[in-house]
Coordinates of C-alpha atoms in Angstrom, one line a residue:
V1 CA 84.5 96.0 124.1
L2 CA 84.8 92.3 123.6
F3 CA 85.2 90.9 120.0
V4 CA 83.8 87.4 119.9
V5 CA 85.5 85.2 117.3
H6 CA 84.2 81.9 116.1
N7 CA 86.7 81.2 113.4
V8 CA 88.8 83.0 110.9
T9 CA 85.8 83.6 108.6
S10 CA 83.8 85.5 111.2
A11 CA 87.0 87.3 112.5
T12 CA 87.5 89.0 109.1
R13 CA 84.3 91.0 109.6
L14 CA 85.2 91.9 113.1
L15 CA 88.6 93.2 111.8
D16 CA 86.6 95.4 109.4
V17 CA 85.0 97.3 112.3
L18 CA 87.8 97.3 114.8
P19 CA 89.1 100.7 113.5
L20 CA 85.8 102.3 114.7
F21 CA 87.2 102.2 118.3
R22 CA 90.7 103.5 117.6
D23 CA 92.0 106.6 119.4
D24 CA 89.3 106.4 122.1
T25 CA 91.1 106.0 125.4
R26 CA 87.7 105.2 127.1
V27 CA 87.5 101.9 125.3
Q28 CA 89.6 98.8 126.1
L29 CA 89.4 96.1 123.4
L30 CA 89.4 92.5 124.3
A31 CA 88.9 89.3 122.3
T32 CA 87.8 85.8 122.9
C33 CA 87.0 82.6 120.9
T34 CA 83.9 80.6 121.6
G35 CA 85.5 77.3 120.6
S36 CA 82.2 76.4 119.0
S37 CA 83.5 76.1 115.5
P38 CA 85.3 73.0 114.3
F39 CA 87.6 75.4 112.3
Q40 CA 89.9 76.7 114.9
A41 CA 93.1 76.7 112.8
G42 CA 94.4 80.1 112.2
V43 CA 92.4 81.8 115.0
A44 CA 95.2 82.0 117.5
Q45 CA 97.6 83.4 115.0
L46 CA 95.1 86.0 113.8
L47 CA 94.3 87.1 117.4
A48 CA 98.1 87.3 118.1
E49 CA 98.5 89.7 115.2
V50 CA 95.6 91.9 116.4
A51 CA 97.6 92.0 119.7
V52 CA 94.7 92.8 122.1
P53 CA 94.2 90.8 125.3
V54 CA 92.6 87.4 124.6
L55 CA 90.3 85.9 127.2
P56 CA 89.6 82.2 127.4
W57 CA 85.9 81.7 126.6
E58 CA 84.9 80.6 130.1
Q59 CA 86.6 83.8 131.5
A60 CA 84.9 85.9 128.9
L61 CA 81.5 84.6 130.0
R62 CA 82.3 85.7 133.6
T63 CA 83.6 89.1 132.6
P64 CA 81.3 92.1 132.5
V65 CA 81.7 94.1 129.3
A66 CA 80.0 97.2 128.0
L67 CA 79.6 95.7 124.5
A68 CA 80.3 92.3 122.8
V69 CA 80.5 92.3 119.0
S70 CA 80.1 89.0 117.1
A71 CA 79.8 88.0 113.5
S72 CA 78.2 84.7 114.0
F73 CA 75.7 83.0 116.4
G74 CA 77.7 80.0 117.6
G75 CA 78.4 79.4 121.3
Q76 CA 76.7 80.7 124.4
L77 CA 76.3 84.3 123.2
H78 CA 73.2 84.7 125.4
A79 CA 75.3 84.2 128.5
L80 CA 77.7 87.1 127.8
Q81 CA 77.6 89.8 130.5
G82 CA 77.0 92.9 128.4
K83 CA 75.2 94.3 125.4
L84 CA 75.6 92.2 122.2
A85 CA 75.7 93.4 118.6
V86 CA 75.8 90.7 115.9
L87 CA 76.9 91.4 112.3
S88 CA 76.8 89.1 109.3
H89 CA 80.1 87.7 108.2
G90 CA 78.9 87.5 104.6
V91 CA 76.4 89.2 102.3
G92 CA 73.5 89.3 104.7
Y93 CA 71.7 86.1 105.7
N94 CA 70.9 83.7 102.9
K95 CA 71.6 80.1 103.8
T96 CA 69.4 77.5 105.3
L97 CA 70.8 75.0 107.8
A98 CA 69.6 72.0 109.8
T99 CA 67.6 73.0 112.9
P100 CA 69.9 73.3 115.9
G101 CA 69.4 70.7 118.6
A102 CA 67.4 71.7 121.6
G103 CA 68.7 72.0 125.1
S104 CA 72.4 72.6 125.6
R105 CA 73.9 75.8 124.3
E106 CA 77.4 74.7 125.2
P107 CA 80.0 75.6 122.6
G108 CA 79.4 73.3 119.6
A109 CA 76.4 71.6 121.2
G110 CA 73.2 71.4 119.2
S111 CA 75.0 72.5 116.1
R112 CA 74.6 76.2 116.9
E113 CA 77.7 76.9 114.9
P114 CA 76.7 76.9 111.3
E115 CA 79.8 75.1 110.1
A116 CA 79.7 72.4 112.8
G117 CA 79.2 68.8 111.9
S118 CA 77.9 68.0 108.4
R119 CA 78.3 70.6 105.7
T120 CA 75.1 69.5 104.1
P121 CA 72.5 72.3 104.0
D122 CA 68.9 71.7 104.9
T123 CA 67.0 71.2 101.7
G124 CA 63.5 71.6 103.2
S125 CA 61.4 74.5 102.0
D126 CA 60.7 75.5 105.7
A127 CA 64.3 75.1 106.9
P128 CA 65.5 77.8 109.2
V129 CA 67.6 80.5 107.6
F130 CA 70.8 81.1 109.6
G131 CA 70.6 84.5 111.3
M132 CA 66.9 84.9 110.4
S133 CA 64.9 82.3 112.4
P134 CA 64.0 81.8 116.1
E135 CA 66.3 78.7 116.3
W136 CA 69.3 81.1 115.9
L137 CA 68.1 84.4 117.3
L138 CA 66.2 83.5 120.5
A139 CA 67.2 82.0 123.9
D140 CA 64.2 81.1 126.0
G141 CA 62.0 83.3 123.8
T142 CA 64.2 86.4 124.2
P143 CA 66.4 87.9 121.5
I144 CA 70.1 87.0 122.0
A145 CA 71.3 90.2 120.4
D146 CA 70.6 93.8 121.6
A147 CA 71.4 94.9 118.0
M148 CA 70.9 92.7 115.0
V149 CA 72.9 94.6 112.4
L150 CA 71.5 94.4 108.8
S151 CA 72.9 95.8 105.7
H152 CA 69.6 96.3 103.7
P153 CA 65.9 96.7 104.6
E154 CA 65.1 93.6 102.5
Q155 CA 66.7 91.6 105.4
L156 CA 64.4 93.4 107.8
V157 CA 61.4 92.3 105.8
R158 CA 62.5 88.7 106.0
L159 CA 63.4 89.0 109.7
R160 CA 60.0 90.3 110.6
A161 CA 58.4 87.4 108.7
A162 CA 60.7 84.7 110.2
C163 CA 61.2 85.9 113.8
P164 CA 59.0 88.9 114.7
S165 CA 60.2 89.0 118.3
A166 CA 63.8 89.7 117.1
A167 CA 62.7 92.5 114.6
P168 CA 62.9 95.3 117.2
T169 CA 66.6 94.7 117.7
A170 CA 67.3 95.3 114.0
A171 CA 69.7 98.1 113.1
L172 CA 70.7 99.1 109.6
G173 CA 74.4 99.4 109.5
G174 CA 75.5 99.0 105.9
D175 CA 78.2 96.6 104.8
P176 CA 81.8 97.6 106.0
C177 CA 83.4 94.9 103.9
F178 CA 81.7 96.2 100.7
D179 CA 82.4 99.8 101.7
R180 CA 86.1 99.1 101.9
M181 CA 86.0 97.7 98.4
L182 CA 84.0 100.7 97.1
A183 CA 86.6 103.1 98.6
A184 CA 89.4 101.2 97.0
R185 CA 88.0 101.2 93.4
P186 CA 90.3 104.0 92.3
H187 CA 93.3 101.6 92.9
R188 CA 92.1 99.0 90.5
D189 CA 95.1 99.4 88.2
R190 CA 97.5 99.0 91.2
F191 CA 95.8 95.8 92.3
R192 CA 96.1 94.5 88.7
R193 CA 99.8 95.3 88.8
V194 CA 100.1 93.4 92.1
L195 CA 99.1 90.2 90.3
G196 CA 101.3 90.9 87.3
V197 CA 98.4 91.6 84.9
R198 CA 99.8 93.0 81.7
R199 CA 98.4 95.1 78.9
G200 CA 95.9 93.1 77.0
Q201 CA 95.5 90.5 79.7
R202 CA 92.3 89.6 81.4
L203 CA 92.2 88.6 85.1
L204 CA 90.0 85.7 85.8
V205 CA 89.3 85.0 89.5
L206 CA 87.9 81.6 90.6
N207 CA 86.3 81.5 94.0
S208 CA 84.6 78.8 96.1
T209 CA 82.6 78.9 99.3
W210 CA 82.5 76.1 101.9
N211 CA 79.8 73.6 101.0
P212 CA 79.6 70.1 99.4
E213 CA 77.9 71.7 96.4
S214 CA 80.4 74.5 96.0
L215 CA 83.0 74.9 93.3
F216 CA 85.6 73.2 95.4
G217 CA 83.1 70.7 96.8
D218 CA 83.8 67.9 99.3
G219 CA 86.4 65.8 97.5
G220 CA 83.8 63.8 95.5
A221 CA 84.0 62.8 91.8
E222 CA 81.6 65.5 90.8
D223 CA 83.8 68.4 92.2
L224 CA 84.3 70.9 89.5
L225 CA 87.4 72.9 90.6
P226 CA 90.0 70.1 90.5
S227 CA 89.1 69.3 86.9
L228 CA 88.5 72.9 85.9
L229 CA 91.9 74.3 86.9
P230 CA 94.2 72.2 84.6
R231 CA 91.8 73.0 81.7
L232 CA 91.9 76.7 82.4
T233 CA 95.7 76.8 82.4
G234 CA 95.8 74.6 79.4
E235 CA 93.0 76.2 77.3
L236 CA 93.5 79.9 78.1
P237 CA 96.5 81.5 76.5
A238 CA 99.0 82.5 79.3
D239 CA 99.6 85.9 77.9
E240 CA 96.0 86.8 77.4
Y241 CA 94.7 85.5 80.8
R242 CA 95.9 85.8 84.4
L243 CA 94.3 83.3 86.8
A244 CA 93.8 83.6 90.5
A245 CA 91.8 81.6 93.1
V246 CA 90.1 82.7 96.3
L247 CA 89.0 79.9 98.6
H248 CA 86.8 80.2 101.7
P249 CA 88.8 80.5 104.9
N250 CA 87.2 77.3 106.2
I251 CA 88.6 75.4 103.1
W252 CA 92.0 77.1 103.6
H253 CA 92.2 76.4 107.4
G254 CA 90.1 73.3 107.6
H255 CA 92.4 71.4 105.3
G256 CA 95.5 73.4 106.0
P257 CA 97.3 75.8 103.7
G258 CA 100.0 73.2 102.9
Q259 CA 97.3 70.7 101.8
I260 CA 95.6 73.3 99.6
R261 CA 98.8 74.2 97.9
A262 CA 99.6 70.5 97.4
W263 CA 96.2 69.9 95.8
L264 CA 96.5 72.9 93.5
H265 CA 100.2 72.4 92.8
R266 CA 99.8 71.7 89.0
A267 CA 97.6 74.7 88.5
R268 CA 100.1 76.9 90.5
R269 CA 102.9 75.7 88.2
G270 CA 100.7 76.7 85.3
G271 CA 100.5 80.3 86.6
L272 CA 97.5 80.2 89.1
A273 CA 97.8 82.7 92.0
L274 CA 96.5 81.3 95.2
L275 CA 95.3 84.3 97.2
D276 CA 95.3 84.9 100.9
P277 CA 91.7 84.4 102.1
L278 CA 91.9 87.3 104.6
E279 CA 93.5 90.2 102.8
G280 CA 93.9 89.5 99.1
W281 CA 90.5 88.5 97.8
R282 CA 88.8 92.0 97.9
Q283 CA 91.7 93.5 95.9
A284 CA 91.4 90.6 93.4
L285 CA 87.7 91.3 92.9
L286 CA 88.4 94.9 92.2
A287 CA 91.1 93.9 89.7
A288 CA 89.1 91.2 88.0
D289 CA 87.7 91.2 84.5
A290 CA 85.6 88.1 85.3
V291 CA 84.8 85.6 88.1
I292 CA 84.0 82.0 88.0
G293 CA 82.3 81.2 91.3
D294 CA 79.4 79.7 93.1
H295 CA 76.6 80.7 95.5
G296 CA 79.0 82.2 98.1
S297 CA 79.3 85.8 99.2
V298 CA 82.4 86.5 97.1
S299 CA 80.5 85.8 93.9
Y300 CA 77.7 88.1 95.0
Y301 CA 80.2 90.9 96.0
A302 CA 81.8 90.5 92.5
A303 CA 78.4 91.0 90.8
A304 CA 77.7 93.9 93.1
L305 CA 80.9 95.6 91.8
G306 CA 79.7 95.0 88.3
V307 CA 82.2 92.2 87.5
P308 CA 80.9 89.5 85.1
V309 CA 80.2 86.3 87.0
L310 CA 79.9 82.8 85.6
L311 CA 78.5 80.3 88.0
G312 CA 80.4 77.0 88.0
A313 CA 78.3 75.7 90.9
A314 CA 74.8 77.0 91.5
P315 CA 72.8 75.0 94.1
L316 CA 69.5 76.5 95.3
S317 CA 68.8 73.8 97.8
G318 CA 70.7 75.4 100.7
L319 CA 69.5 79.0 100.0
D320 CA 66.5 80.9 101.4
P321 CA 64.4 81.2 98.2
R322 CA 63.4 84.7 99.2
S323 CA 67.0 85.9 99.5
P324 CA 68.9 88.1 97.0
V325 CA 71.6 85.4 96.7
A326 CA 69.0 82.9 95.6
E327 CA 67.7 85.3 93.0
F328 CA 71.2 85.9 91.8
V329 CA 71.9 82.1 91.5
R330 CA 68.7 81.7 89.5
T331 CA 69.6 84.4 87.0
A332 CA 73.4 84.5 86.6
P333 CA 74.9 82.8 83.6
R334 CA 76.2 79.2 84.1
L335 CA 79.4 77.5 83.1
D336 CA 79.2 74.5 80.9
P337 CA 82.1 72.3 82.1
R338 CA 81.8 70.2 78.9
A339 CA 82.2 73.1 76.5
P340 CA 85.4 74.9 75.5
L341 CA 86.3 77.3 78.3
R342 CA 87.8 80.2 76.4
R343 CA 84.7 80.7 74.3
Q344 CA 82.5 80.8 77.4
V345 CA 84.7 83.3 79.1
E346 CA 84.9 85.5 76.0
S347 CA 81.1 85.3 75.5
L348 CA 80.6 86.3 79.2
L349 CA 82.8 89.3 78.8
D350 CA 81.4 90.4 75.4
G351 CA 77.8 90.1 76.4
H352 CA 78.0 91.3 80.0
R353 CA 75.1 93.4 81.4
P354 CA 75.4 93.9 85.1
L355 CA 72.5 92.3 87.1
P356 CA 70.7 95.1 89.0
G357 CA 70.0 93.0 92.2
P358 CA 73.5 92.6 93.7
A359 CA 74.5 96.3 93.4
A360 CA 71.1 97.4 94.8
L361 CA 70.7 94.9 97.6
T362 CA 74.2 94.4 99.1
T363 CA 73.8 97.6 101.1
S364 CA 71.2 100.4 101.4
A365 CA 73.9 102.8 102.6
P366 CA 77.0 102.5 100.4
G367 CA 79.9 104.3 102.0
E368 CA 78.1 105.0 105.2
S369 CA 78.7 101.8 107.3
A370 CA 81.4 103.3 109.5
A371 CA 79.2 106.1 110.7
L372 CA 76.1 103.9 111.1
L373 CA 77.9 101.1 112.9
R374 CA 79.8 103.4 115.3
K375 CA 76.5 105.1 116.2
V376 CA 75.0 101.6 117.0
F377 CA 78.0 100.5 119.0
Y378 CA 78.3 103.7 121.2
R379 CA 74.6 103.7 121.8
L380 CA 74.9 100.2 123.3
I381 CA 78.0 101.1 125.3
G382 CA 76.1 104.2 126.6
I383 CA 78.7 106.9 126.0
P384 CA 78.9 109.7 123.4
E385 CA 80.7 109.0 120.1
P386 CA 84.1 110.6 119.6
P387 CA 84.1 113.9 117.8
W388 CA 86.2 112.7 114.9
P389 CA 84.8 111.0 111.8
A390 CA 84.1 107.3 111.8
L391 CA 86.5 105.7 109.4
L392 CA 87.4 102.2 108.1
D393 CA 90.8 101.1 107.1
P394 CA 91.7 101.4 103.4
L395 CA 92.4 98.1 101.7
P396 CA 96.2 97.5 101.8
L397 CA 98.3 97.0 98.7
P398 CA 99.2 93.3 98.7
P399 CA 102.8 92.1 98.0
Y400 CA 103.8 91.9 94.3
D401 CA 102.7 88.4 93.1
P402 CA 103.5 88.0 89.4
P403 CA 102.9 84.6 87.7
L404 CA 105.7 82.0 87.9
R405 CA 105.0 79.4 85.3
T406 CA 107.3 76.4 85.8
A407 CA 105.0 74.0 83.9
P408 CA 106.2 73.3 80.3
L409 CA 104.7 75.9 77.9
R410 CA 103.4 74.8 74.5
V411 CA 104.1 77.9 72.3
L412 CA 102.3 78.4 69.0
T413 CA 103.6 81.1 66.7
R414 CA 102.9 82.7 63.3
L415 CA 104.9 85.2 61.4
P416 CA 102.4 87.4 59.6
R417 CA 105.0 89.9 58.4
A418 CA 108.6 90.8 58.8
G419 CA 109.5 91.7 62.4
E420 CA 106.2 90.6 63.8
V421 CA 105.3 87.4 65.7
A422 CA 101.8 86.4 66.8
L423 CA 102.1 84.1 69.8
R424 CA 100.1 82.0 72.2
R425 CA 101.5 80.1 75.1
F426 CA 99.6 77.3 76.9
A427 CA 100.7 75.8 80.3
E428 CA 100.9 72.0 80.1
P429 CA 97.9 71.5 77.8
C430 CA 96.3 68.1 78.0
H431 CA 95.8 68.2 74.2
E432 CA 96.7 70.5 71.3
P433 CA 95.0 73.8 72.0
A434 CA 91.8 74.2 70.0
D435 CA 90.9 77.1 67.7
E436 CA 94.5 77.9 67.0
P437 CA 96.8 79.1 65.4
P438 CA 97.3 82.6 66.7
G439 CA 96.8 85.6 64.5
E440 CA 93.8 84.3 62.6
G441 CA 93.4 85.8 59.2
S442 CA 97.1 86.7 58.8
A443 CA 99.7 85.2 56.6
G444 CA 102.4 82.7 57.7
D445 CA 102.5 79.1 58.8
V446 CA 102.0 78.1 62.3
T447 CA 105.0 76.6 64.1
A448 CA 105.3 75.2 67.7
H449 CA 108.0 75.0 70.2
L450 CA 108.5 74.1 73.9
A451 CA 109.5 76.8 76.4
V452 CA 110.4 75.7 79.9
H453 CA 111.4 77.5 83.1
E454 CA 114.8 76.3 84.4
D455 CA 113.1 75.2 87.7
T456 CA 110.6 72.9 86.0
A457 CA 109.9 69.8 88.0
D458 CA 110.3 67.7 84.9
P459 CA 113.9 67.2 83.7
G460 CA 112.7 65.5 80.6
A461 CA 110.9 68.8 79.6
A462 CA 114.1 70.8 80.0
A463 CA 116.0 68.2 77.9
S464 CA 113.6 68.7 75.0
A465 CA 112.9 72.4 75.4
D466 CA 113.7 74.8 72.6
V467 CA 113.7 77.8 74.9
I468 CA 114.7 77.7 78.6
F469 CA 114.1 80.8 80.7
R470 CA 114.1 82.0 84.3
Y471 CA 113.4 85.2 86.3
G472 CA 115.9 86.8 88.6
D473 CA 118.0 89.7 89.6
A474 CA 120.7 90.6 87.2
A475 CA 123.1 90.9 90.1
D476 CA 122.2 87.6 91.8
P477 CA 125.6 86.1 92.7
R478 CA 124.1 82.6 92.8
L479 CA 123.4 82.6 89.1
G480 CA 126.2 84.9 87.8
P481 CA 125.6 87.7 85.3
P482 CA 122.7 86.9 82.9
A483 CA 125.0 86.4 79.9
N484 CA 126.9 83.7 81.9
W485 CA 123.8 82.0 83.0
C486 CA 122.6 81.8 79.4
A487 CA 125.9 80.3 78.3
E488 CA 125.7 77.7 81.0
V489 CA 122.2 76.7 80.1
L490 CA 123.1 76.3 76.4
A491 CA 126.1 74.2 77.4
R492 CA 124.0 72.0 79.7
W493 CA 121.0 71.4 77.4
P494 CA 122.2 70.7 73.8
H495 CA 118.6 70.7 72.4
C496 CA 118.0 74.3 73.6
A497 CA 118.2 76.9 70.9
L498 CA 117.8 80.0 73.1
A499 CA 118.3 80.8 76.7
A500 CA 116.5 83.8 78.3
Y501 CA 117.1 85.4 81.7
V502 CA 114.3 87.8 82.6
T503 CA 115.7 90.6 84.9
G504 CA 112.6 92.8 85.2
P505 CA 109.0 93.4 84.1
G506 CA 110.2 94.6 80.7
D507 CA 113.8 93.3 80.4
C508 CA 115.4 90.1 79.2
T509 CA 118.9 88.9 78.2
V510 CA 119.0 86.1 75.6
R511 CA 121.7 84.1 74.0
T512 CA 121.1 82.0 70.9
R513 CA 122.8 78.7 69.9
A514 CA 124.5 80.6 67.1
G515 CA 126.2 82.8 69.7
D516 CA 124.2 86.0 69.5
L517 CA 123.9 87.8 72.8
L518 CA 120.9 90.2 72.8
R519 CA 118.8 92.3 75.2
L520 CA 115.0 92.6 74.8
T521 CA 113.4 95.6 76.4
A522 CA 109.7 96.7 76.4
A523 CA 107.4 98.7 78.6
P524 CA 106.9 97.1 82.0
S525 CA 103.2 96.6 81.2
A526 CA 103.9 94.9 77.9
A527 CA 104.0 91.1 77.4
D528 CA 106.1 88.9 79.6
P529 CA 109.7 89.2 78.4
A530 CA 109.8 85.3 78.4
A531 CA 107.1 85.5 75.7
G532 CA 109.2 88.0 73.9
A533 CA 112.1 85.5 74.0
S534 CA 109.9 82.8 72.5
A535 CA 108.8 85.2 69.8
L536 CA 112.5 86.0 69.1
H537 CA 113.2 82.3 68.8
A538 CA 110.3 82.0 66.3
A539 CA 111.5 85.0 64.3
L540 CA 115.1 83.7 64.1
A541 CA 113.9 80.2 63.2
G542 CA 111.7 81.7 60.5
G543 CA 114.7 83.2 58.8
T544 CA 114.8 86.7 60.2
A545 CA 118.4 87.9 60.7
P546 CA 119.3 89.3 64.1
A547 CA 120.5 92.5 62.4
E548 CA 117.0 93.1 61.1
L549 CA 115.5 92.8 64.6
V550 CA 118.2 95.1 66.0
A551 CA 117.4 97.7 63.4
D552 CA 113.6 97.5 63.5
G553 CA 112.7 95.9 66.8
L554 CA 110.3 93.0 67.3
T555 CA 106.5 93.2 67.5
V556 CA 104.9 90.5 69.6
R557 CA 101.2 90.1 69.2
T558 CA 99.2 88.3 72.0
G559 CA 95.6 88.1 71.1
S560 CA 94.6 91.5 69.7
T561 CA 97.4 93.4 71.6
A562 CA 100.7 94.3 70.0
H563 CA 103.8 94.8 72.2
H564 CA 107.0 96.4 70.8
F565 CA 110.3 95.0 72.0
T566 CA 113.6 96.8 71.3
V567 CA 116.4 94.4 70.4
T568 CA 119.9 95.5 71.4
P569 CA 123.2 93.6 70.8
L570 CA 125.3 93.0 73.9
G571 CA 128.5 91.8 72.4

């Protein structure tokens, strides 16, 4: 069985179905890369991790195989020596593309690879739909694939209309990518903890597909994401929202991971999690409270899971007008980039009613793709299926990735009553946060201070910070015991009133300029202990004595959520 890889994007779908051949000693797995996609970065590393024999493309064309499995139409697929099954590498087939050139079917020739050359979609009403029209499905009038795997009968209706001669090859196989997400739904809370989402926080996921009109765009002045990210970290309170971004693998590997990190550096300093485009995005969708996206498959999958989606980019020109994705783009709510962002996100969440289309049309056989696909594959191979159940891999639990905000934090506080602090922190806001102060309708004046991570890139911010904090292991020999680190920070920065060393999800050691050494403790799911340290600073500056806080504790309110911190003297 030969897995035909075009780029990392298509490889992800092939990895979804690879487990269907496990434990069968009758089957030897091979892999090859067509070389037809301009996005080759990451492919060799991915295939090396899969660790099956990799054939050069020219050798693969000469090697007889029982079955070849592809998730795209690029390259000389018609020349492979064996049965061919083709899967979609997204949510069905929805996008129109320029007609491929006639003649040569050499890898990359005639733009048979959908991402080759210009990223501009065909805007004509009769433009061929990638994966649905003769230009992509036939070679000399004969279907390229022996099995054209579809996830829903609506795709078969469009296939019959667009390319009747390919319709007999259609096979309903469900959606293995979506099935893996459905199976992992019970682990939503774990996936939220992976990203450090705390009680009362909402996880907002941004995603962009690969297209000049996508959320990320092509580097032009009209691109939304570069201007949106600093506004999101500056307008959404850090302790009420967690931000994560999912970028199409072609963006990630086309520009290079290092370049993407450099472009998004400011947002990452403000707390944005930049997720792995292979493994982390599905878990993030399951964990998300809302998504800001575009016309790509990730936004549609989110809507199919029932997650509220706000479209920041919604072009219809490159979509089949009869496709479910086009209908979704026509009906989903839109982001107004000129209006305040927090109000739009809160309005989206408060008024959310799941659209019926995505959940109904993503797959006609939820949870059944493993059995359906294995039946198709083994029928083409010509041997009986194994006697054990067909199973897909469960989604893995990603590494712990809590936010690390090294951008200066503007902290607004209010003291509504003794022992309680309402607090909002904003990462490097471009202007004074609107619709503040925190704790609306409660007593107390609003005060502001600057809180800065010790590793901030701006020494001037550290010099003027009221609170300096860091995260680390209490036993880290490089920093010394937390109490010593706090004393060193106060000695180094004379303007600093309080130093805080966060040693765990709910633990923090602080030292004040007055010499008080205290420990703050809360439940691991409560507010960030660094926020607790800022609240402690505000309470002390407001006249509350440390002894009162030791006796009664400290309540920190972020939005509508109250978090109780115990205050313990350490010496």
